[in-house]
Amino acid sequence: MCGIVGYIGGNQAVPVLLEGLKKLEYRGYDSAGVAIGGSRICVRKYKGRLSVLAKHLSSENLDGTMGIGHTRWATHGEPSDMNAHPHINKTGGIAVVHNGIIENYMQIKAFLIEKGCTFVSETDTEVLAHYIDYFYDGDLTEAVRKVLREIRGSYAFAVISDKEPDRIVCVKKENPLIIGAGEGENFIASDIPAVLNQTRNIYLLEENELAVVKKDQIIFYNESGGVVEKEKFEINWDVSAAEKGGYEHFMLKEIHEQPKAVRDTMYARVKREEPGIKLDKITLTNEMLRKISRIYIVACGTAYHAGMVAKQALENMTGIPVEVAIASEFRYVCPTVNRDSLTIVISQSGETLDTLMALKEAKKKGSRVLSIVNVQGSTIARESDDVLYTRAGPEIAVASTKGYTSQLTAIYQLALYLACLKGSLSETEIEEIKSEMLKLPEKIEKILEKQEEIRSFAKQYASIEDVFYLGRGLDYALALEGSLKLKEISYIHSEAYPAGELKHGTIALIVPGTVVIAILTQNALYEKMISNIREVKARGAFVLAIAQEDMGEVESVADHVIFIPRVDARLAPVVGIVPMQLLAYYMAAERGCDVDKPRNLAKSVTVE
Ligand code: AGP
């Protein structure tokens, strides 16, 4: 996610802005920049780490006691100096930093080009600088208000002008922005850590609020332009806690970010008021699709488990045969890949070498490649013919959580998109699935409310050394992901098994007290799963079931049940995984493990 900082006061702005940006580095970024205000605005911005920006700034003396800064997590446009923020208008008299998505930026850009504006970047943010300039008529705040009436999307942005160097104007809509209140100086930032070394007195901007920040005055306005009085909070977090938004670990923060990650990944693509699915960057045509005889999916780890869900979604919605392969095995098991293949590559980091090598193998055999990636401009993204980005924001914890659920969300969009191209689903079926997809964030939120129930179960069973995850169909794919979550952060040995397969050998390992986690999100497989639970119970297992809330009978066979809100079985993995993420997290925390950085593991495995 991008990071915004701002300062206005009596000290030099550059060091304050750099320190604030440094505190936001954990959010992940690929470029950084500052704009120092005054009678003339000076902008310095560079691709790469903050150290690149700092090095350039240290070689010159940018004088000024107000300014804005930004670390960019690319959404529109590759990481580059030109795409880095701040962005300016034609004269350079207005500078903007922005976090979020301006959904209708293309229409506005076309309008402004007609009015004579020239654009130098591929970003949606640059539109803001020109648009504010277009409306500017001696009052920066009023110009910003006029822009807010025209733009759509989710955003937090800050703007300065050389005509009004005594203020920073900032707004918030669905993206965080806070104001730090100092003595004779004030601060703005995307997140509390950026200002904690300067002040612990914070104002939290609410939805659609606008703030005019001067060095000795802050005025807040609501959406209709009325002045609002706001409560000032004193933050008593320490800095490292603040970087995790108050959560003890990044992993728990990212588990809780899943409703937003899923919502953002659907943004502007899955809309009730528009038919079908809008994937404007996908160039795969119906013509090409007609020639595709088989789809291959390649990935590693969690992304591979998402690929297993993708197989069922794609086959059920498009009728095209799909094979899923672990990337490191792909070159040995898929000799049939050819120019009539579509290879879908899934990777959160976009840098996993096993996956990249499999991609190159597929291309060598003539296959078209479409990747589902979270990191803009990553190697796998750049090597693909098409990229469908997830919008989970940076995933810091080694164990993937919001990366997985946003991959599933992207996969469903792709399956529906291909089904529309092929005509393999009726419009009614497509709209019905879309409507169910749009409910997913609130269903995840419902499970997050059960956090304490799951935590107490985890504390009770944290000392176990073996766990079996059982599921059928999609629930087997879910079992694999639940099992990986547990073992990679708690170091408890666990394995996922197709529930029907257990009796063919492995059930010999089930002895009194063995913990089994049975997953029941697939209504059509309910009866069979109930018998599998009875099977292991008969051998003395302790069974924790994860079931849909209308499967009440499970309580009579399992020892403990965590219910998930009713969800369309085809989409159930997005919701069903959340209790298992929380279970793994709390068991690992209870065992004192390094949850965010488990032993032997890296966030991105760039070795084969
Ligand atoms: C998942 O929790 C692990 N961190 C790991 O399995 C990961 O999913 C795998 O290395 C693939 O990473 P990628 O999605 O970045 O390619």
Coordinates of C-alpha atoms and ligand atoms in Angstrom, one line a residue:
M1 CA 0.0 0.0 0.0
C2 CA 1.3 3.5 -0.7
G3 CA 2.5 5.7 2.2
I4 CA 1.7 9.4 2.5
V5 CA 3.4 11.9 4.8
G6 CA 3.2 15.7 5.2
Y7 CA 4.7 18.3 7.4
I8 CA 4.1 22.0 8.0
G9 CA 5.8 23.9 10.8
G10 CA 9.0 25.7 11.7
N11 CA 11.6 23.1 11.0
Q12 CA 13.1 22.0 7.7
A13 CA 10.6 19.6 6.0
V14 CA 13.0 17.2 4.2
P15 CA 14.3 15.3 7.3
V16 CA 10.8 15.1 8.8
L17 CA 9.4 13.7 5.6
L18 CA 12.2 11.2 5.2
E19 CA 11.8 10.0 8.7
G20 CA 8.1 9.6 8.3
L21 CA 8.5 7.7 5.0
K22 CA 11.0 5.4 6.7
K23 CA 8.5 4.5 9.3
L24 CA 6.1 3.5 6.5
E25 CA 8.6 1.3 4.7
Y26 CA 7.0 -1.8 6.2
R27 CA 4.0 -1.1 4.0
G28 CA 6.0 -2.2 1.0
Y29 CA 6.8 0.2 -1.9
D30 CA 8.8 0.4 -5.1
S31 CA 9.5 4.2 -5.4
A32 CA 9.5 7.3 -3.2
G33 CA 9.4 11.1 -3.5
V34 CA 8.9 14.4 -1.8
A35 CA 7.6 17.8 -2.8
I36 CA 8.9 20.8 -0.7
G37 CA 6.5 23.7 -0.7
G38 CA 7.0 27.4 -0.5
S39 CA 6.9 30.1 -3.2
R40 CA 8.2 27.5 -5.6
I41 CA 7.5 23.7 -5.2
C42 CA 10.5 21.4 -5.6
V43 CA 9.8 17.7 -6.4
R44 CA 12.4 14.9 -6.1
K45 CA 11.2 11.3 -6.8
Y46 CA 12.9 8.1 -7.7
K47 CA 12.2 4.4 -8.3
G48 CA 13.7 2.1 -5.7
R49 CA 14.3 2.2 -2.0
L50 CA 14.0 5.2 0.2
S51 CA 17.8 5.3 0.4
V52 CA 17.9 6.3 -3.3
L53 CA 15.7 9.4 -2.6
A54 CA 17.7 10.2 0.6
K55 CA 21.0 10.0 -1.3
H56 CA 19.8 12.5 -3.9
L57 CA 18.4 14.8 -1.3
S58 CA 21.6 14.8 0.8
S59 CA 23.5 16.2 -2.2
E60 CA 21.3 19.3 -2.3
N61 CA 19.9 21.7 0.2
L62 CA 16.1 21.7 -0.4
D63 CA 15.0 24.5 1.8
G64 CA 11.4 24.6 3.1
T65 CA 9.3 24.2 6.2
M66 CA 6.4 22.4 4.5
G67 CA 6.0 19.6 2.1
I68 CA 4.5 16.2 1.3
G69 CA 6.1 12.8 0.7
H70 CA 5.1 9.4 -0.6
T71 CA 6.2 5.7 -0.9
R72 CA 4.4 4.1 -3.9
W73 CA 3.1 0.6 -4.1
A74 CA 2.3 0.5 -7.9
T75 CA -1.2 -0.1 -9.0
H76 CA -1.5 1.9 -12.2
G77 CA 1.8 1.9 -14.1
E78 CA 5.1 0.2 -13.5
P79 CA 7.5 1.3 -10.8
S80 CA 9.6 4.2 -12.3
D81 CA 10.9 7.7 -11.6
M82 CA 8.1 9.1 -13.7
N83 CA 5.3 7.1 -12.1
A84 CA 6.6 7.9 -8.6
H85 CA 4.7 10.4 -6.5
P86 CA 4.4 13.4 -6.0
H87 CA 2.7 14.3 -9.3
I88 CA 2.4 17.9 -10.5
N89 CA 0.3 20.0 -12.8
K90 CA 1.6 21.8 -15.9
T91 CA 3.3 24.7 -14.1
G92 CA 4.5 22.6 -11.2
G93 CA 2.6 24.9 -8.9
I94 CA 0.4 22.0 -7.5
A95 CA 1.8 18.7 -6.2
V96 CA -0.2 15.7 -5.1
V97 CA 0.5 12.4 -3.3
H98 CA -2.2 9.7 -3.3
N99 CA -3.0 6.3 -2.0
G100 CA -5.9 4.3 -3.5
I101 CA -7.5 4.0 -7.0
I102 CA -9.3 6.8 -9.0
E103 CA -11.6 4.5 -10.9
N104 CA -12.7 7.0 -13.5
Y105 CA -9.3 8.5 -14.2
M106 CA -9.3 7.6 -17.9
Q107 CA -12.4 9.6 -18.6
I108 CA -11.1 12.6 -16.7
K109 CA -7.7 12.2 -18.3
A110 CA -9.3 12.3 -21.8
F111 CA -11.2 15.4 -20.8
L112 CA -8.1 17.2 -19.5
I113 CA -6.1 16.3 -22.6
E114 CA -8.8 17.9 -24.6
K115 CA -8.4 21.0 -22.4
G116 CA -4.7 21.0 -23.4
C117 CA -3.1 19.1 -20.5
T118 CA -0.2 16.8 -21.2
F119 CA 0.5 13.8 -19.1
V120 CA 3.9 12.3 -18.4
S121 CA 3.0 9.3 -16.3
E122 CA 0.8 6.2 -16.5
T123 CA -0.7 6.8 -13.1
D124 CA -4.2 7.7 -12.1
T125 CA -2.8 10.1 -9.5
E126 CA -1.4 12.6 -12.1
V127 CA -5.0 13.3 -13.1
L128 CA -5.6 14.8 -9.6
A129 CA -2.8 17.4 -10.0
H130 CA -4.1 18.6 -13.4
Y131 CA -7.8 18.4 -12.3
I132 CA -7.2 20.5 -9.1
D133 CA -5.3 23.0 -11.3
Y134 CA -8.2 23.0 -13.8
F135 CA -10.7 24.0 -11.0
Y136 CA -8.3 26.3 -9.1
D137 CA -9.6 29.8 -8.9
G138 CA -7.7 31.2 -6.0
D139 CA -9.0 28.7 -3.4
L140 CA -7.1 25.4 -3.1
T141 CA -9.7 23.8 -0.8
E142 CA -12.6 24.8 -3.1
A143 CA -10.7 23.4 -6.1
V144 CA -10.2 20.1 -4.2
R145 CA -13.9 20.0 -3.3
K146 CA -14.8 20.4 -7.0
V147 CA -12.6 17.5 -7.9
L148 CA -14.1 15.3 -5.2
R149 CA -17.5 15.8 -6.8
E150 CA -16.2 14.4 -10.1
I151 CA -13.9 11.5 -9.2
R152 CA -14.9 8.0 -8.2
G153 CA -12.8 5.4 -6.4
S154 CA -11.1 4.9 -3.1
Y155 CA -8.4 7.4 -2.1
A156 CA -6.5 9.4 0.4
F157 CA -4.6 12.3 -1.0
A158 CA -2.7 15.4 0.0
V159 CA -2.1 18.5 -2.1
I160 CA 0.0 21.6 -1.8
S161 CA 0.1 24.7 -4.0
D162 CA 2.7 27.4 -4.5
K163 CA -0.1 30.0 -4.3
E164 CA -1.1 28.9 -0.8
P165 CA 2.2 27.8 0.9
D166 CA 0.6 28.0 4.4
R167 CA -1.4 24.9 4.1
I168 CA -1.7 21.2 3.1
V169 CA -5.2 20.1 2.0
C170 CA -5.9 16.4 2.4
V171 CA -8.9 14.1 2.0
K172 CA -9.8 10.5 2.9
K173 CA -12.1 8.0 1.3
E174 CA -11.7 4.3 2.1
N175 CA -8.0 4.7 2.6
P176 CA -6.4 5.7 5.9
L177 CA -5.2 9.2 6.7
I178 CA -4.3 10.6 10.0
I179 CA -3.3 14.1 11.3
G180 CA -0.6 14.5 13.9
A181 CA -1.0 17.6 16.0
G182 CA 2.2 19.3 17.3
E183 CA 3.2 22.6 18.9
G184 CA 3.5 25.1 16.1
E185 CA 3.7 22.3 13.6
N186 CA 1.4 19.6 12.2
F187 CA 1.8 16.3 10.4
I188 CA -0.2 14.1 8.1
A189 CA 0.4 10.4 7.3
S190 CA -1.2 7.2 6.0
D191 CA -0.5 5.5 9.3
I192 CA 0.4 6.4 12.9
P193 CA 4.0 5.1 12.9
A194 CA 5.1 7.9 10.6
V195 CA 4.4 10.6 13.1
L196 CA 4.9 8.9 16.5
N197 CA 8.4 10.2 17.0
Q198 CA 7.0 13.8 16.5
T199 CA 3.7 13.6 18.4
R200 CA 1.3 11.2 20.0
N201 CA -1.7 13.5 19.5
I202 CA -3.6 12.2 16.6
Y203 CA -6.8 13.1 14.7
L204 CA -8.3 10.3 12.6
L205 CA -9.9 11.5 9.4
E206 CA -13.3 9.9 8.8
E207 CA -14.9 8.9 5.5
N208 CA -15.1 11.8 3.0
E209 CA -13.7 14.3 5.4
L210 CA -11.3 17.0 4.3
A211 CA -8.7 18.7 6.4
V212 CA -6.9 22.0 5.8
V213 CA -3.6 21.7 7.8
K214 CA -1.7 24.8 8.7
K215 CA 1.3 25.0 11.1
D216 CA -0.8 26.3 14.0
Q217 CA -4.4 25.4 12.9
I218 CA -6.2 22.4 11.6
I219 CA -9.7 22.8 10.1
F220 CA -11.9 19.7 9.4
Y221 CA -14.7 19.7 7.0
N222 CA -17.4 17.1 6.3
E223 CA -18.5 16.0 2.9
S224 CA -21.0 18.9 2.5
G225 CA -18.4 21.4 3.5
G226 CA -19.4 22.1 7.0
V227 CA -16.7 22.5 9.7
V228 CA -16.5 19.6 12.1
E229 CA -15.0 19.4 15.6
K230 CA -13.0 16.3 16.0
E231 CA -11.7 14.4 19.0
K232 CA -7.9 14.3 19.5
F233 CA -6.5 10.9 20.6
E234 CA -3.3 10.3 22.5
I235 CA -1.6 7.2 21.1
N236 CA 0.3 5.1 23.6
W237 CA 1.5 2.4 21.2
D238 CA 5.2 1.8 20.8
V239 CA 6.5 2.3 17.3
S240 CA 6.9 -1.4 16.3
A241 CA 3.3 -2.1 17.5
A242 CA 2.1 0.9 15.5
E243 CA 3.7 -0.5 12.3
K244 CA 1.4 -3.5 12.7
G245 CA -1.6 -1.3 13.2
G246 CA -1.7 -2.3 16.8
Y247 CA -1.7 -6.0 16.0
E248 CA 0.9 -8.2 17.6
H249 CA 2.1 -9.6 14.3
F250 CA 1.8 -8.7 10.6
M251 CA 0.2 -12.1 10.0
L252 CA -2.8 -11.2 12.3
K253 CA -3.0 -7.7 10.7
E254 CA -3.1 -9.3 7.2
I255 CA -5.7 -11.9 8.2
H256 CA -7.9 -8.9 9.3
E257 CA -7.1 -7.1 6.1
Q258 CA -8.7 -9.8 4.0
P259 CA -12.2 -8.2 3.7
K260 CA -10.5 -5.1 2.2
A261 CA -8.1 -7.2 0.1
V262 CA -11.0 -9.2 -1.4
R263 CA -13.1 -6.0 -1.9
D264 CA -10.1 -4.2 -3.5
T265 CA -9.4 -7.1 -5.8
M266 CA -13.0 -7.0 -7.0
Y267 CA -13.0 -3.2 -7.3
A268 CA -14.2 -1.9 -10.7
R269 CA -14.2 -5.5 -12.0
V270 CA -17.2 -7.1 -10.3
K271 CA -20.1 -4.6 -10.3
R272 CA -23.8 -5.3 -9.8
E273 CA -24.8 -2.5 -12.1
E274 CA -22.7 -3.7 -15.0
P275 CA -23.2 -7.1 -16.7
G276 CA -20.3 -9.6 -16.7
I277 CA -16.8 -9.1 -15.5
K278 CA -14.6 -6.1 -16.5
L279 CA -10.9 -7.2 -16.8
D280 CA -9.8 -4.3 -18.9
K281 CA -6.1 -5.3 -19.0
I282 CA -6.7 -8.8 -20.2
T283 CA -6.0 -9.1 -24.0
L284 CA -7.0 -12.8 -24.3
T285 CA -9.7 -12.7 -27.0
N286 CA -12.6 -15.1 -27.8
E287 CA -10.7 -16.1 -30.9
M288 CA -7.7 -17.2 -28.9
L289 CA -9.9 -18.9 -26.2
R290 CA -11.6 -21.0 -28.9
K291 CA -8.2 -22.5 -29.7
I292 CA -7.4 -23.3 -26.1
S293 CA -7.8 -27.1 -25.6
R294 CA -6.3 -27.2 -22.1
I295 CA -5.4 -24.9 -19.3
Y296 CA -2.4 -25.5 -17.1
I297 CA -2.0 -23.9 -13.7
V298 CA 1.4 -23.7 -12.1
A299 CA 2.4 -22.3 -8.7
C300 CA 4.0 -23.1 -5.4
G301 CA 2.8 -23.5 -1.8
T302 CA -0.2 -21.4 -1.0
A303 CA -0.5 -20.2 -4.6
Y304 CA -0.6 -23.9 -5.7
H305 CA -3.4 -24.5 -3.3
A306 CA -5.2 -21.6 -4.8
G307 CA -4.5 -23.2 -8.2
M308 CA -6.3 -26.4 -7.0
V309 CA -9.4 -24.3 -6.3
A310 CA -8.9 -22.6 -9.7
K311 CA -9.0 -25.9 -11.5
Q312 CA -12.5 -26.6 -10.2
A313 CA -13.7 -23.1 -10.8
L314 CA -12.4 -23.0 -14.3
E315 CA -13.6 -26.4 -15.3
N316 CA -17.1 -25.9 -13.8
M317 CA -17.5 -22.5 -15.4
T318 CA -15.8 -22.9 -18.8
G319 CA -15.8 -26.6 -19.5
I320 CA -12.1 -26.4 -20.5
P321 CA -10.0 -29.2 -19.0
V322 CA -7.5 -27.9 -16.5
E323 CA -4.3 -29.4 -15.0
V324 CA -2.7 -28.1 -11.9
A325 CA 1.0 -28.7 -11.4
I326 CA 3.5 -27.7 -8.6
A327 CA 5.8 -25.4 -10.5
S328 CA 9.0 -27.3 -9.6
E329 CA 7.4 -30.5 -11.0
F330 CA 5.8 -28.8 -14.1
R331 CA 8.7 -29.4 -16.5
Y332 CA 8.6 -33.1 -15.7
V333 CA 4.9 -33.7 -15.8
C334 CA 3.4 -31.5 -18.5
P335 CA 5.0 -32.5 -21.8
T336 CA 1.7 -31.9 -23.5
V337 CA 1.9 -28.1 -23.1
N338 CA 1.7 -26.5 -26.6
R339 CA 0.4 -23.5 -28.5
D340 CA -3.2 -24.6 -27.8
S341 CA -2.5 -24.3 -24.1
L342 CA -3.2 -21.5 -21.7
T343 CA -0.9 -21.5 -18.7
I344 CA -2.0 -19.6 -15.7
V345 CA 0.8 -18.7 -13.3
I346 CA -0.1 -17.8 -9.7
S347 CA 2.3 -16.0 -7.4
Q348 CA 1.9 -13.4 -4.7
S349 CA 5.4 -12.1 -4.9
G350 CA 5.8 -12.5 -8.6
E351 CA 9.4 -13.5 -8.0
T352 CA 9.3 -17.3 -7.0
L353 CA 12.0 -18.8 -9.1
D354 CA 10.4 -22.3 -9.4
T355 CA 7.3 -20.6 -10.8
L356 CA 9.2 -18.3 -13.1
M357 CA 11.1 -21.3 -14.6
A358 CA 7.8 -23.1 -15.1
L359 CA 6.5 -20.0 -16.9
K360 CA 9.5 -19.9 -19.2
E361 CA 9.1 -23.6 -19.9
A362 CA 5.4 -23.0 -20.9
K363 CA 6.4 -20.1 -23.2
K364 CA 9.1 -22.2 -24.8
K365 CA 6.4 -24.8 -25.7
G366 CA 4.3 -22.0 -27.3
S367 CA 1.7 -21.6 -24.6
R368 CA 0.1 -18.2 -23.9
V369 CA 0.7 -17.2 -20.2
L370 CA -1.6 -15.3 -17.9
S371 CA -0.4 -14.6 -14.4
I372 CA -2.2 -13.8 -11.2
V373 CA 0.2 -11.7 -9.2
N374 CA 0.1 -9.3 -6.3
V375 CA 3.3 -7.3 -6.9
Q376 CA 3.0 -4.8 -9.8
G377 CA 5.9 -5.0 -12.2
S378 CA 7.4 -8.1 -10.7
T379 CA 9.4 -10.5 -12.9
I380 CA 6.6 -13.0 -13.4
A381 CA 4.2 -10.2 -14.3
R382 CA 6.6 -8.8 -16.8
E383 CA 7.2 -12.2 -18.4
S384 CA 3.4 -12.9 -18.9
D385 CA 1.2 -12.1 -21.9
D386 CA -1.5 -11.0 -19.5
V387 CA -1.5 -10.2 -15.8
L388 CA -4.5 -10.1 -13.5
Y389 CA -3.3 -8.3 -10.4
T390 CA -4.6 -9.0 -7.0
R391 CA -4.9 -5.9 -4.9
A392 CA -4.1 -7.3 -1.5
G393 CA -1.4 -4.6 -0.8
P394 CA 2.0 -5.8 0.4
E395 CA 2.0 -9.0 2.3
I396 CA 4.7 -8.8 4.9
A397 CA 4.2 -12.0 6.9
V398 CA 5.9 -15.1 5.4
A399 CA 2.7 -17.1 5.7
S400 CA 0.3 -16.0 3.0
T401 CA -3.2 -15.2 4.1
K402 CA -4.7 -12.2 2.2
G403 CA -2.5 -13.2 -0.7
Y404 CA -4.5 -16.5 -0.9
T405 CA -8.0 -15.1 -0.5
S406 CA -7.3 -12.3 -3.1
Q407 CA -5.9 -14.9 -5.5
L408 CA -9.1 -16.9 -5.2
T409 CA -11.1 -13.7 -5.8
A410 CA -9.1 -13.0 -8.9
I411 CA -9.5 -16.7 -10.1
Y412 CA -13.3 -16.5 -9.8
Q413 CA -13.2 -13.3 -11.8
L414 CA -11.1 -14.9 -14.5
A415 CA -13.3 -18.0 -14.6
L416 CA -16.4 -15.8 -15.0
Y417 CA -14.6 -13.7 -17.6
L418 CA -13.7 -16.7 -19.7
A419 CA -17.2 -18.1 -19.2
C420 CA -18.6 -14.8 -20.6
L421 CA -16.2 -15.0 -23.6
K422 CA -17.2 -18.7 -24.2
G423 CA -20.8 -18.3 -23.4
S424 CA -20.5 -21.4 -21.2
L425 CA -22.6 -19.8 -18.4
S426 CA -25.9 -18.0 -18.8
E427 CA -26.1 -14.3 -17.9
T428 CA -28.3 -15.3 -14.9
E429 CA -25.7 -17.8 -13.7
I430 CA -23.0 -15.2 -14.0
E431 CA -24.9 -12.5 -12.2
E432 CA -25.8 -15.0 -9.4
I433 CA -22.1 -15.9 -8.8
K434 CA -21.1 -12.2 -9.0
S435 CA -23.7 -11.4 -6.4
E436 CA -22.4 -14.1 -4.1
M437 CA -18.8 -12.8 -4.6
L438 CA -19.7 -9.4 -3.5
K439 CA -20.9 -10.8 -0.2
L440 CA -17.6 -12.5 0.5
P441 CA -15.9 -9.5 2.5
E442 CA -18.8 -9.3 5.0
K443 CA -18.7 -13.1 5.5
I444 CA -15.0 -13.0 6.3
E445 CA -15.7 -10.2 8.7
K446 CA -18.3 -12.5 10.5
I447 CA -15.6 -15.1 11.0
L448 CA -13.1 -12.6 12.3
E449 CA -15.7 -11.8 15.0
K450 CA -15.1 -15.4 16.2
Q451 CA -11.4 -14.7 16.8
E452 CA -11.6 -15.2 20.6
E453 CA -13.5 -18.6 20.3
I454 CA -10.7 -19.8 17.9
R455 CA -8.0 -18.4 20.1
S456 CA -9.2 -20.3 23.2
F457 CA -9.4 -23.5 21.2
A458 CA -5.9 -23.0 19.9
K459 CA -4.5 -22.3 23.4
Q460 CA -6.1 -25.6 24.6
Y461 CA -4.5 -27.7 21.8
A462 CA -1.3 -25.8 21.2
S463 CA 0.9 -28.6 22.6
I464 CA -0.2 -31.3 20.1
E465 CA 2.4 -32.6 17.7
D466 CA 0.3 -34.1 14.9
V467 CA -2.8 -33.0 13.1
F468 CA -4.8 -34.3 10.1
Y469 CA -6.8 -32.1 7.9
L470 CA -9.6 -33.9 6.0
G471 CA -11.8 -32.6 3.2
R472 CA -13.4 -33.7 -0.1
G473 CA -13.5 -31.8 -3.4
L474 CA -12.8 -28.1 -2.8
D475 CA -12.5 -28.9 0.9
Y476 CA -9.5 -31.0 0.2
A477 CA -7.8 -28.0 -1.5
L478 CA -8.8 -26.0 1.6
A479 CA -7.4 -28.8 3.8
L480 CA -4.0 -28.5 2.1
E481 CA -3.9 -24.7 2.7
G482 CA -5.0 -25.1 6.3
S483 CA -2.4 -27.7 6.9
L484 CA 0.4 -25.6 5.3
K485 CA -0.6 -22.6 7.5
L486 CA -0.3 -24.7 10.7
K487 CA 3.0 -26.4 10.0
E488 CA 4.9 -23.5 8.5
I489 CA 4.3 -21.2 11.5
S490 CA 3.7 -23.5 14.5
Y491 CA 6.1 -26.3 13.4
I492 CA 3.4 -28.8 14.3
H493 CA 3.4 -31.7 11.9
S494 CA 0.2 -31.8 9.9
E495 CA -1.0 -33.3 6.7
A496 CA -4.0 -32.8 4.6
Y497 CA -5.8 -35.9 3.2
P498 CA -8.7 -36.5 0.9
A499 CA -11.3 -37.7 3.4
G500 CA -12.3 -40.7 1.3
E501 CA -8.6 -41.8 0.9
L502 CA -7.8 -42.0 4.6
K503 CA -9.1 -45.6 4.9
H504 CA -6.6 -46.7 2.2
G505 CA -3.7 -46.7 4.7
T506 CA -3.2 -43.5 6.6
I507 CA -6.1 -44.3 9.0
A508 CA -3.6 -46.6 10.7
L509 CA -2.1 -43.5 12.2
I510 CA -5.4 -42.4 13.9
V511 CA -5.2 -43.4 17.5
P512 CA -7.0 -42.1 20.6
G513 CA -6.4 -38.4 21.0
T514 CA -5.2 -37.8 17.4
V515 CA -6.5 -34.3 16.4
V516 CA -8.4 -34.3 13.1
I517 CA -9.7 -31.1 11.5
A518 CA -12.7 -32.0 9.2
I519 CA -13.8 -29.4 6.7
L520 CA -17.4 -29.3 5.5
T521 CA -18.2 -26.4 3.2
Q522 CA -19.5 -28.5 0.3
N523 CA -23.1 -29.3 0.9
A524 CA -23.2 -32.1 -1.7
L525 CA -20.4 -33.9 0.2
Y526 CA -21.9 -33.4 3.6
E527 CA -23.1 -37.0 4.3
K528 CA -19.9 -38.5 3.2
M529 CA -17.9 -36.2 5.4
I530 CA -20.1 -37.1 8.4
S531 CA -19.3 -40.7 7.8
N532 CA -15.6 -39.9 7.6
I533 CA -15.8 -38.0 10.9
R534 CA -17.5 -41.1 12.5
E535 CA -14.7 -43.3 11.0
V536 CA -12.0 -41.4 12.8
K537 CA -14.0 -40.9 15.9
A538 CA -14.4 -44.6 16.1
R539 CA -10.6 -44.8 16.4
G540 CA -10.6 -42.2 19.2
A541 CA -9.7 -39.1 17.3
F542 CA -10.6 -35.6 18.6
V543 CA -12.4 -33.9 15.8
L544 CA -12.6 -30.1 15.2
A545 CA -15.1 -29.5 12.4
I546 CA -15.3 -26.4 10.2
A547 CA -18.7 -26.3 8.7
Q548 CA -21.4 -24.1 7.1
E549 CA -23.7 -22.7 9.7
D550 CA -26.7 -24.7 8.4
M551 CA -25.0 -28.0 9.0
G552 CA -26.2 -28.3 12.6
E553 CA -25.9 -32.1 12.7
V554 CA -22.2 -31.8 12.7
E555 CA -22.3 -30.9 16.4
S556 CA -23.6 -34.4 17.3
V557 CA -20.6 -36.1 15.7
A558 CA -17.7 -33.7 16.1
D559 CA -16.1 -32.7 19.4
H560 CA -16.0 -29.0 18.5
V561 CA -17.4 -27.1 15.6
I562 CA -16.5 -23.7 14.1
F563 CA -19.3 -22.5 11.9
I564 CA -18.8 -20.3 9.0
P565 CA -21.6 -18.1 7.5
R566 CA -23.7 -19.6 4.7
V567 CA -21.7 -19.3 1.5
D568 CA -22.1 -20.5 -2.1
A569 CA -20.1 -23.8 -2.1
R570 CA -18.2 -22.8 -5.2
L571 CA -16.8 -19.8 -3.4
A572 CA -16.5 -21.4 0.1
P573 CA -12.7 -21.6 0.2
V574 CA -12.4 -17.8 0.5
V575 CA -14.4 -17.9 3.7
G576 CA -13.5 -21.4 4.9
I577 CA -9.8 -20.8 5.1
V578 CA -10.2 -17.9 7.7
P579 CA -10.8 -20.1 10.8
M580 CA -7.8 -22.2 9.9
Q581 CA -5.6 -19.1 9.4
L582 CA -6.6 -17.9 12.8
L583 CA -6.2 -21.4 14.3
A584 CA -2.6 -21.7 12.9
Y585 CA -1.8 -18.2 14.0
Y586 CA -2.9 -18.6 17.6
M587 CA -1.4 -22.1 18.0
A588 CA 2.0 -20.7 16.7
A589 CA 1.7 -17.6 19.0
E590 CA 0.9 -19.9 22.0
R591 CA 4.0 -22.0 21.2
G592 CA 6.1 -18.8 21.2
C593 CA 7.0 -19.2 17.5
D594 CA 8.3 -16.3 15.3
V595 CA 5.0 -16.0 13.5
D596 CA 5.9 -13.4 10.9
K597 CA 9.3 -14.9 10.1
P598 CA 9.2 -18.7 10.7
R599 CA 12.5 -20.7 10.8
N600 CA 14.0 -21.7 7.4
L601 CA 11.4 -19.8 5.4
A602 CA 11.6 -16.7 3.1
K603 CA 8.7 -14.5 1.9
S604 CA 9.8 -14.9 -1.7
V605 CA 11.8 -18.1 -2.6
T606 CA 14.1 -17.0 -5.3
V607 CA 16.2 -20.2 -5.5
E608 CA 15.2 -23.4 -7.3
Ligands
AGP1 C1 2.7 -19.7 2.0 O1 2.3 -19.3 3.2 C2 4.3 -19.8 1.9 N1 4.8 -18.5 2.3 C3 4.8 -20.3 0.6 O2 4.2 -21.5 0.4 C4 4.4 -19.4 -0.7 O3 3.0 -19.5 -0.9 C5 5.1 -19.9 -1.9 O4 6.5 -19.8 -1.7 C6 4.8 -19.2 -3.2 O5 5.1 -17.8 -3.1 P1 4.5 -16.8 -4.2 O6 3.0 -16.9 -4.1 O7 5.0 -15.5 -3.8 O8 5.0 -17.3 -5.5

